[in-house]
mmCIF file of C-alpha atoms in Angstrom:
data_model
loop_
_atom_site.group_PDB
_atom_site.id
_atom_site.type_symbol
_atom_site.label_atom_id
_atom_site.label_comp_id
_atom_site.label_asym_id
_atom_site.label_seq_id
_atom_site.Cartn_x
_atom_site.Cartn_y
_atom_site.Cartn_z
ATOM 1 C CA UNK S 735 0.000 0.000 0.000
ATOM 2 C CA UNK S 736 1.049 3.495 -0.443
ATOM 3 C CA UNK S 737 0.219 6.566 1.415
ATOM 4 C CA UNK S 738 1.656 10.654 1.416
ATOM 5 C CA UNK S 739 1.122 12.841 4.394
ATOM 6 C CA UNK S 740 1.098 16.467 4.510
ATOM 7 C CA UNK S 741 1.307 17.330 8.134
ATOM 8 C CA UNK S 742 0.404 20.889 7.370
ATOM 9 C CA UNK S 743 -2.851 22.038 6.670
ATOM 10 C CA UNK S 744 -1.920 25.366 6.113
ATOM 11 C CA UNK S 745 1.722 27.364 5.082
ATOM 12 C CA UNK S 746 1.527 31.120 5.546
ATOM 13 C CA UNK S 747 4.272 33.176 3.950
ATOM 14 C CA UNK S 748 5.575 37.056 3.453
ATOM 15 C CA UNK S 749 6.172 37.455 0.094
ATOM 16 C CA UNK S 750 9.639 37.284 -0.354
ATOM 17 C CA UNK S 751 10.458 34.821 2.444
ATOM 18 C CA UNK S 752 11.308 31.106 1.684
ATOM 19 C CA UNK S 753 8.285 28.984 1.265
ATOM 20 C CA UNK S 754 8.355 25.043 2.105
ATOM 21 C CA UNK S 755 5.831 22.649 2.370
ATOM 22 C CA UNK S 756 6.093 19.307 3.744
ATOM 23 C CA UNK S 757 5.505 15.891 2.355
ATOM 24 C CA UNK S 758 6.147 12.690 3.674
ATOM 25 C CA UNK S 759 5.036 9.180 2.158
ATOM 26 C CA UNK S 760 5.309 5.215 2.169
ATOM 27 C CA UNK S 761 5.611 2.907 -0.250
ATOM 28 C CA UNK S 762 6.677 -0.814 -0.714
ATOM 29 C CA UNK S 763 9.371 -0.257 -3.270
ATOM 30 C CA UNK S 764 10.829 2.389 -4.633
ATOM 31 C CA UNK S 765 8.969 5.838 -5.058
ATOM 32 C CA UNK S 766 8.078 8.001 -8.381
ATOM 33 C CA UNK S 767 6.920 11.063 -6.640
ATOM 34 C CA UNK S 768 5.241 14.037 -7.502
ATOM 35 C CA UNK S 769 4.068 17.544 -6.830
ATOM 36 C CA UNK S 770 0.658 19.244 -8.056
ATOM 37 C CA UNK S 771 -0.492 23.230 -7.643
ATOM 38 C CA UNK S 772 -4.683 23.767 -7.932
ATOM 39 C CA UNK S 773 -5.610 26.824 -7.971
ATOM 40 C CA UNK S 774 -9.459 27.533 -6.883
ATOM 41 C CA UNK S 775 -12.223 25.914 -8.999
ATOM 42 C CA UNK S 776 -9.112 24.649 -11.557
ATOM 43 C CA UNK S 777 -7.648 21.024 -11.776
ATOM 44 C CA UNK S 778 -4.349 20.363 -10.453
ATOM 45 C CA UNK S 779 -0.964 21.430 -12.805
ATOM 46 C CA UNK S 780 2.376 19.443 -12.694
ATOM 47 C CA UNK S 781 4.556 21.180 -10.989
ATOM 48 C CA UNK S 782 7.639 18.473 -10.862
ATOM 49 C CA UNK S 783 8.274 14.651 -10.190
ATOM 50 C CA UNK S 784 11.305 12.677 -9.226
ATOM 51 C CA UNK S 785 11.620 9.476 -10.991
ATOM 52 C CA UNK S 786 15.541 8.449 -10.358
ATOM 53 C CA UNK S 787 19.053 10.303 -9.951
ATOM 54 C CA UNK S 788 19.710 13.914 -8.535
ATOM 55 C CA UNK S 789 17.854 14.422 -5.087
ATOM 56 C CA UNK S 790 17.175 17.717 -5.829
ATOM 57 C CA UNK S 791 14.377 18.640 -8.330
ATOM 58 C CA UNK S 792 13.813 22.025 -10.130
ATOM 59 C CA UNK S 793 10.469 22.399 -11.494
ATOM 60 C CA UNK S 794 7.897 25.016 -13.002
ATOM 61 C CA UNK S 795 7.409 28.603 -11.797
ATOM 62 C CA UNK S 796 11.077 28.635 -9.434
ATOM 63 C CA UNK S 797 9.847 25.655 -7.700
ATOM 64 C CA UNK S 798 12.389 22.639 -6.269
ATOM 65 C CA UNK S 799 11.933 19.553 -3.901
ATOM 66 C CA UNK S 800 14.579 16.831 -2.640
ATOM 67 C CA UNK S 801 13.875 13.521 -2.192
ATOM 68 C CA UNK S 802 15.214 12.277 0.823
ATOM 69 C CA UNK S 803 15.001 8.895 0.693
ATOM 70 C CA UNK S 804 16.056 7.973 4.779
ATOM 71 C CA UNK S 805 13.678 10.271 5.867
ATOM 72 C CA UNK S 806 11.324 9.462 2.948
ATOM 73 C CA UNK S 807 10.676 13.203 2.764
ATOM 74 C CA UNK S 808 9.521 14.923 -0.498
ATOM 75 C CA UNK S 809 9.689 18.584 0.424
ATOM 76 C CA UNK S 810 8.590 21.165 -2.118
ATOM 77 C CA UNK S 811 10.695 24.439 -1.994
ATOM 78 C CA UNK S 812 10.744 28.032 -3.028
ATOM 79 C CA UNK S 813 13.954 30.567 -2.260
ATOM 80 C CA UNK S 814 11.234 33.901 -2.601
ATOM 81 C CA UNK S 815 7.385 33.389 -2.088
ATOM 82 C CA UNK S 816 4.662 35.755 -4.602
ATOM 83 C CA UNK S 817 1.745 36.246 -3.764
ATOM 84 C CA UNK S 818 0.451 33.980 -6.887
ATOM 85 C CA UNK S 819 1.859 31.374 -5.506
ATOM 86 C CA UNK S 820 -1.064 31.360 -2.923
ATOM 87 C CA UNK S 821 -2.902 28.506 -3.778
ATOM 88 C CA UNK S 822 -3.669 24.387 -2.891
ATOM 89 C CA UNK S 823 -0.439 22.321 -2.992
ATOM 90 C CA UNK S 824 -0.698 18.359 -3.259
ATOM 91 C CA UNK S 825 2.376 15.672 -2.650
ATOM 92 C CA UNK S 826 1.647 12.681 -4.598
ATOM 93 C CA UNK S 827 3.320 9.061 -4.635
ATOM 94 C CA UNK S 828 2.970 5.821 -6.926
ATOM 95 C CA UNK S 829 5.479 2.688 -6.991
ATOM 96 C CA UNK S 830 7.745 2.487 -9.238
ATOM 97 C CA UNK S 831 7.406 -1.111 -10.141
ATOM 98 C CA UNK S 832 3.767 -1.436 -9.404
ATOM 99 C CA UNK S 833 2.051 -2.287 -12.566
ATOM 100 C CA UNK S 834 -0.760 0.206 -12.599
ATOM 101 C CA UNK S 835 0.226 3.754 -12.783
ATOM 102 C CA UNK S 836 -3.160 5.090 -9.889
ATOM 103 C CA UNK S 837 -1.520 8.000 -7.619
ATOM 104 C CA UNK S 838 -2.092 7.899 -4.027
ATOM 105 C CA UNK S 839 -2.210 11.947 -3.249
ATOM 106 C CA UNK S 840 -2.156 13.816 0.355
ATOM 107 C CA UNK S 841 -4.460 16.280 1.585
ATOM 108 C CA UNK S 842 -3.228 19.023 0.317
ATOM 109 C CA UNK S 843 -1.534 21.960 2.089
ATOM 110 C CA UNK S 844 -2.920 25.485 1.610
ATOM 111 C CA UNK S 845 -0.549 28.370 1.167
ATOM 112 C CA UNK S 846 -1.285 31.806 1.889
ATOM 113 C CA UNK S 847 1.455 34.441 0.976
ATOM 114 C CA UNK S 848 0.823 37.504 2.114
ATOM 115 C CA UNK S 849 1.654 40.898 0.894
ATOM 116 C CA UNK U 962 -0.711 20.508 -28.178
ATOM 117 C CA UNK U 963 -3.914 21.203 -26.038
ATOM 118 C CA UNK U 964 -4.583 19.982 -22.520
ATOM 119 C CA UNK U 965 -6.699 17.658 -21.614
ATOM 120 C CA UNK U 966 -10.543 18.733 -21.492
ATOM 121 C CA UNK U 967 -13.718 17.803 -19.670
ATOM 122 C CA UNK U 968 -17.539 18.605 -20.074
ATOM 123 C CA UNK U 969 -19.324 19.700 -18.448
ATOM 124 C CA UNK U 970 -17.723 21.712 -16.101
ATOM 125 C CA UNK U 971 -20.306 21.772 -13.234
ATOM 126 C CA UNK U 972 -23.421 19.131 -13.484
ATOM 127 C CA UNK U 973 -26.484 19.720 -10.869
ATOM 128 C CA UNK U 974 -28.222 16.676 -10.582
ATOM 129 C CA UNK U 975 -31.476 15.366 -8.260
ATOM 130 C CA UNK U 976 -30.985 12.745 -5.977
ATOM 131 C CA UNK U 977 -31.603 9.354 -8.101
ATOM 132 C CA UNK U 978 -31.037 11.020 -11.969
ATOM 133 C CA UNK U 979 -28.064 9.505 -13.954
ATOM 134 C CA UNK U 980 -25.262 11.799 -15.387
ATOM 135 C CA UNK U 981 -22.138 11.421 -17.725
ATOM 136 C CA UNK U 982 -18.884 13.001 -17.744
ATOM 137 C CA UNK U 983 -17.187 13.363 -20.744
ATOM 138 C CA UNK U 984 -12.995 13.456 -21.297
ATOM 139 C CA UNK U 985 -10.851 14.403 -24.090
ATOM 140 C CA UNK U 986 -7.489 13.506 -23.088
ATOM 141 C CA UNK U 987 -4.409 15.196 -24.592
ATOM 142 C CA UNK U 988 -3.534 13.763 -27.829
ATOM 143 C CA UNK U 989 -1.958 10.300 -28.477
ATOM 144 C CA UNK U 990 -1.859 9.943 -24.592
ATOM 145 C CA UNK U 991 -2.334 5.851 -24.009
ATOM 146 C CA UNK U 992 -3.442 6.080 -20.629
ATOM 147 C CA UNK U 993 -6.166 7.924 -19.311
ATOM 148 C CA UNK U 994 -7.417 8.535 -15.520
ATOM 149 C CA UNK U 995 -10.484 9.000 -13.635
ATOM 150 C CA UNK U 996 -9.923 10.671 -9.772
ATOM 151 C CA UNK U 997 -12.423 11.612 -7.362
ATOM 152 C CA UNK U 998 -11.840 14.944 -4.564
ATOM 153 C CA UNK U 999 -14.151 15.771 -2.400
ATOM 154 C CA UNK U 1000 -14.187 19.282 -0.190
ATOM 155 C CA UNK U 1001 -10.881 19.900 1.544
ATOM 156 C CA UNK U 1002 -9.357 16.184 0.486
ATOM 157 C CA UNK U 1003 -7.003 15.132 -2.254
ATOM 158 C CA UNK U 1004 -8.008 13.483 -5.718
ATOM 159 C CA UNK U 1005 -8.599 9.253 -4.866
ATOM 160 C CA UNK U 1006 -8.553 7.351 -8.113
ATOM 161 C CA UNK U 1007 -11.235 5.726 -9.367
ATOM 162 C CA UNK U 1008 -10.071 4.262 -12.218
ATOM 163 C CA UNK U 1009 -7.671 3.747 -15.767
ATOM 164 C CA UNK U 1010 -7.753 2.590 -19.409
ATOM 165 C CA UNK U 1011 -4.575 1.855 -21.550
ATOM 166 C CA UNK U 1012 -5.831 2.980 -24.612
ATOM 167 C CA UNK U 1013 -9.366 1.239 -24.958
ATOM 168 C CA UNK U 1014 -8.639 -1.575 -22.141
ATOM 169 C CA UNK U 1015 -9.612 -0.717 -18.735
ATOM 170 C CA UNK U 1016 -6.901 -2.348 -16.648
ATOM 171 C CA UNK U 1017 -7.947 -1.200 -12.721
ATOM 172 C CA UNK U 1018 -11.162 -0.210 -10.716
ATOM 173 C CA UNK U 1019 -10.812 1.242 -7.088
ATOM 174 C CA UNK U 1020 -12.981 -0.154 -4.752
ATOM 175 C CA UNK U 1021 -14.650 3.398 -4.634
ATOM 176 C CA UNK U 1022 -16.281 2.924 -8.360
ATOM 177 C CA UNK U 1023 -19.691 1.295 -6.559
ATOM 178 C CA UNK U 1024 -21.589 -0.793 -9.568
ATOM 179 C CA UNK U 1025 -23.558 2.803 -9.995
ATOM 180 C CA UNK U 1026 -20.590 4.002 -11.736
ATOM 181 C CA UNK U 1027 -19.203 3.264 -15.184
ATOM 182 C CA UNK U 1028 -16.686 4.051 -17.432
ATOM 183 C CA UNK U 1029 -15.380 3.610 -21.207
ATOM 184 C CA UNK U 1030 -13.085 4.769 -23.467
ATOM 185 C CA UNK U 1031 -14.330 2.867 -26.342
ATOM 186 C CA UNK U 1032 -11.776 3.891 -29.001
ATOM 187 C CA UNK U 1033 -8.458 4.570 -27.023
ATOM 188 C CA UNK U 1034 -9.170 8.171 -26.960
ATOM 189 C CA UNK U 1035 -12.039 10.181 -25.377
ATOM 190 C CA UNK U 1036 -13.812 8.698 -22.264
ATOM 191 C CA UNK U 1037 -16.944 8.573 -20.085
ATOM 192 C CA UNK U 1038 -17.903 8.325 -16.826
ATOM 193 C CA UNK U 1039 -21.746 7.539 -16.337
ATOM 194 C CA UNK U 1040 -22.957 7.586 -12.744
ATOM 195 C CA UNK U 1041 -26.438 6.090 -12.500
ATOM 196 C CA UNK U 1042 -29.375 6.713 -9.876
ATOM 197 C CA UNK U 1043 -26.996 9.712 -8.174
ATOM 198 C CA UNK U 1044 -26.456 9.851 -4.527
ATOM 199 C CA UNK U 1045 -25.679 13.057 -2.368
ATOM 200 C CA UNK U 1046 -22.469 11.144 -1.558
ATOM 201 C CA UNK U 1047 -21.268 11.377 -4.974
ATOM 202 C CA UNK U 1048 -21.098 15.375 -4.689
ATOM 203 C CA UNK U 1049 -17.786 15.906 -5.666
ATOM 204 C CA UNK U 1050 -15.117 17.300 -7.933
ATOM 205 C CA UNK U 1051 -14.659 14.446 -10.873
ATOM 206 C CA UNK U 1052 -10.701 14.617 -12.116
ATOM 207 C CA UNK U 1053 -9.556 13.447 -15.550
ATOM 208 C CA UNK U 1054 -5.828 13.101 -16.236
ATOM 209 C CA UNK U 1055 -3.581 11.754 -19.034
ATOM 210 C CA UNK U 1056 -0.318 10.215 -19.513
ATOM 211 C CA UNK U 1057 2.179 8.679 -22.675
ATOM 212 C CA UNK U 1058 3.498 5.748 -20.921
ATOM 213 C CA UNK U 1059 6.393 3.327 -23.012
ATOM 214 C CA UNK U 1060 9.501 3.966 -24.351
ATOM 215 C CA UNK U 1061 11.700 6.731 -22.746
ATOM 216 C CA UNK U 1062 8.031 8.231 -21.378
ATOM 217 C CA UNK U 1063 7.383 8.155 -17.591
ATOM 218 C CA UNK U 1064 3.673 8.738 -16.907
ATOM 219 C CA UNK U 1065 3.518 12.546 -15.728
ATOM 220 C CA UNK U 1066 -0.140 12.333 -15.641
ATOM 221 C CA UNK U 1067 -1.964 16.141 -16.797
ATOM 222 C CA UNK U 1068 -5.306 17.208 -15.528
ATOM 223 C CA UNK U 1069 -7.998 18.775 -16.842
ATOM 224 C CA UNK U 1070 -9.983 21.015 -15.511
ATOM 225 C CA UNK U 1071 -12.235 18.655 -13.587
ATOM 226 C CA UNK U 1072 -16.675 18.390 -13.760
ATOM 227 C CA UNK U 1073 -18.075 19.355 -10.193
ATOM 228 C CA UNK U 1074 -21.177 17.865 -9.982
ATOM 229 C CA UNK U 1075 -23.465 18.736 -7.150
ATOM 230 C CA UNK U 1076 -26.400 15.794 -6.385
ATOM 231 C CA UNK U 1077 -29.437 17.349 -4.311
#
C-alpha cells in the first residue's frame, strides 16, 4: 500500500520569504513522486516529479523539492514566495514497479502568501 | 498541443437522476485517468484505461458508476441513480506511458457535480 502525508494544513508566507511545504510518504518499493499546484475551482498542474538520480528537483514557476530517501521526505521548496503562488499544494506518490500507474495523493496543504 | 478537457464543467443533478462526464485527453496519450476529490481532500482514483482496455477499478467505483473509453481516446464516466455522496469534484488526467516516457499524468480542468 502506499500513502503521502502532509502534516500541514496550512503554510503562511511574506512574500519574499522562503516557502516550504512538507511531504512525507510510504511505499513498498521504490517511489516516483510528484508535486501538483490547484488553484481555486481549476484542476491540479504538474509542478515536478522525481523518478531516479539527482535528489534535488527544479520544477515550473522557481519551484524545487529533494527527495530524501532515509527520511522518505519529499519537500517542495521556493527561495522567494509571490503572492500567486497562494494557492492548494498536493504531494503525490505511486510505486515504481507497481504495474498500474493510480496516484495515491495527500491532503493538500494550503498556502497563503501575504503581501 | 492542447490539454486535456472535460464537459461539463459543473453538473447539478437530483438525488436518483443519472449523469455522464465526458474526457478528451491530450492527444496520443495511451493512458487515461479518472480521480475523485471531495471538499478539503485530495483526488482518490477511481479508475484507468490503456488505450481502450480498462486495466484497474478502485474499490470506490460502486456498480452505480461506469466508465469507457471505447476507441483509445475520449472517455466517459456515467454515474447512474446519483447519490448526495457522490457530490464531488470528478478529475480526468492523461499520460504517454512506453519507451523513454514516464507517466507525468496532466489534468484537466475537472466536472463538479453537485447531487441534491
Amino acid at each position: 500500500a502506499q500513502s503521502v502525508a502532509q502534516p500541514e494544513d496550512q503554510v503562511n508566507v511574506a512574500e519574499g520569504n522562503p516557502l516550504t511545504v512538507k511531504c512525507t510518504y510510504s511505499v513498498s518499493g521504490n517511489p516516483y513522486l510528484f508535486w501538483y499546484v490547484q488553484y481555486p475551482n481549476r484542476g491540479l498542474q504538474f509542478l515536478l516529479k522525481y523518478i531516479t538520480g539527482d535528489n534535488l528537483v527544479k520544477g515550473s514557476y522557481g519551484f524545487e523539492a529533494e527527495f530524501n530517501k532515509s527520511q522518505t521526505s519529499f519537500h517542495l521548496k521556493k527561495p522567494s514566495a509571490l503572492v500567486s503562488d497562494s494557492a492548494l499544494y498536493f504531494c503525490a506518490v505511486r510505486e515504481k514497479e507497481a504495474a498500474g500507474n493510480k496516484l495515491t495523493f495527500g491532503g493538500g496543504t494550503r498556502v497563503l502568501v501575504k503581501p | 498541443d492542447t490539454g486535456v478537457s472535460q464537459d461539463p464543467r459543473h453538473k447539478i443533478t437530483k438525488r436518483g437522476q443519472n449523469v455522464t462526464f465526458r474526457c478528451d485527453p491530450i492527444s496520443e496519450h495511451n493512458r487515461l485517468y479518472w480521480y475523485r476529490q471531495t471538499l478539503g481532500q485530495g483526488p482518490e482514483f477511481l479508475t484507468y484505461f490503456q488505450n481502450e482496455a480498462q486495466l484497474e477499478k478502485s474499490r470506490l467505483l460502486s456498480d452505480r458508476f461506469s466508465a469507457e473509453r471505447p476507441k483509445g481516446s475520449f472517455s466517459t464516466l456515467e454515474i447512474q441513480r446519483t447519490e448526495q455522496g457522490d457530490s464531488a469534484m470528478y478529475l480526468c488526467a492523461s499520460s504517454l506511458v512506453g519507451g523513454a516516457y514516464t507517466d507525468t499524468q496532466y489534468f484537466g480542468p475537472g466536472t463538479r457535480l453537485t447531487v441534491l
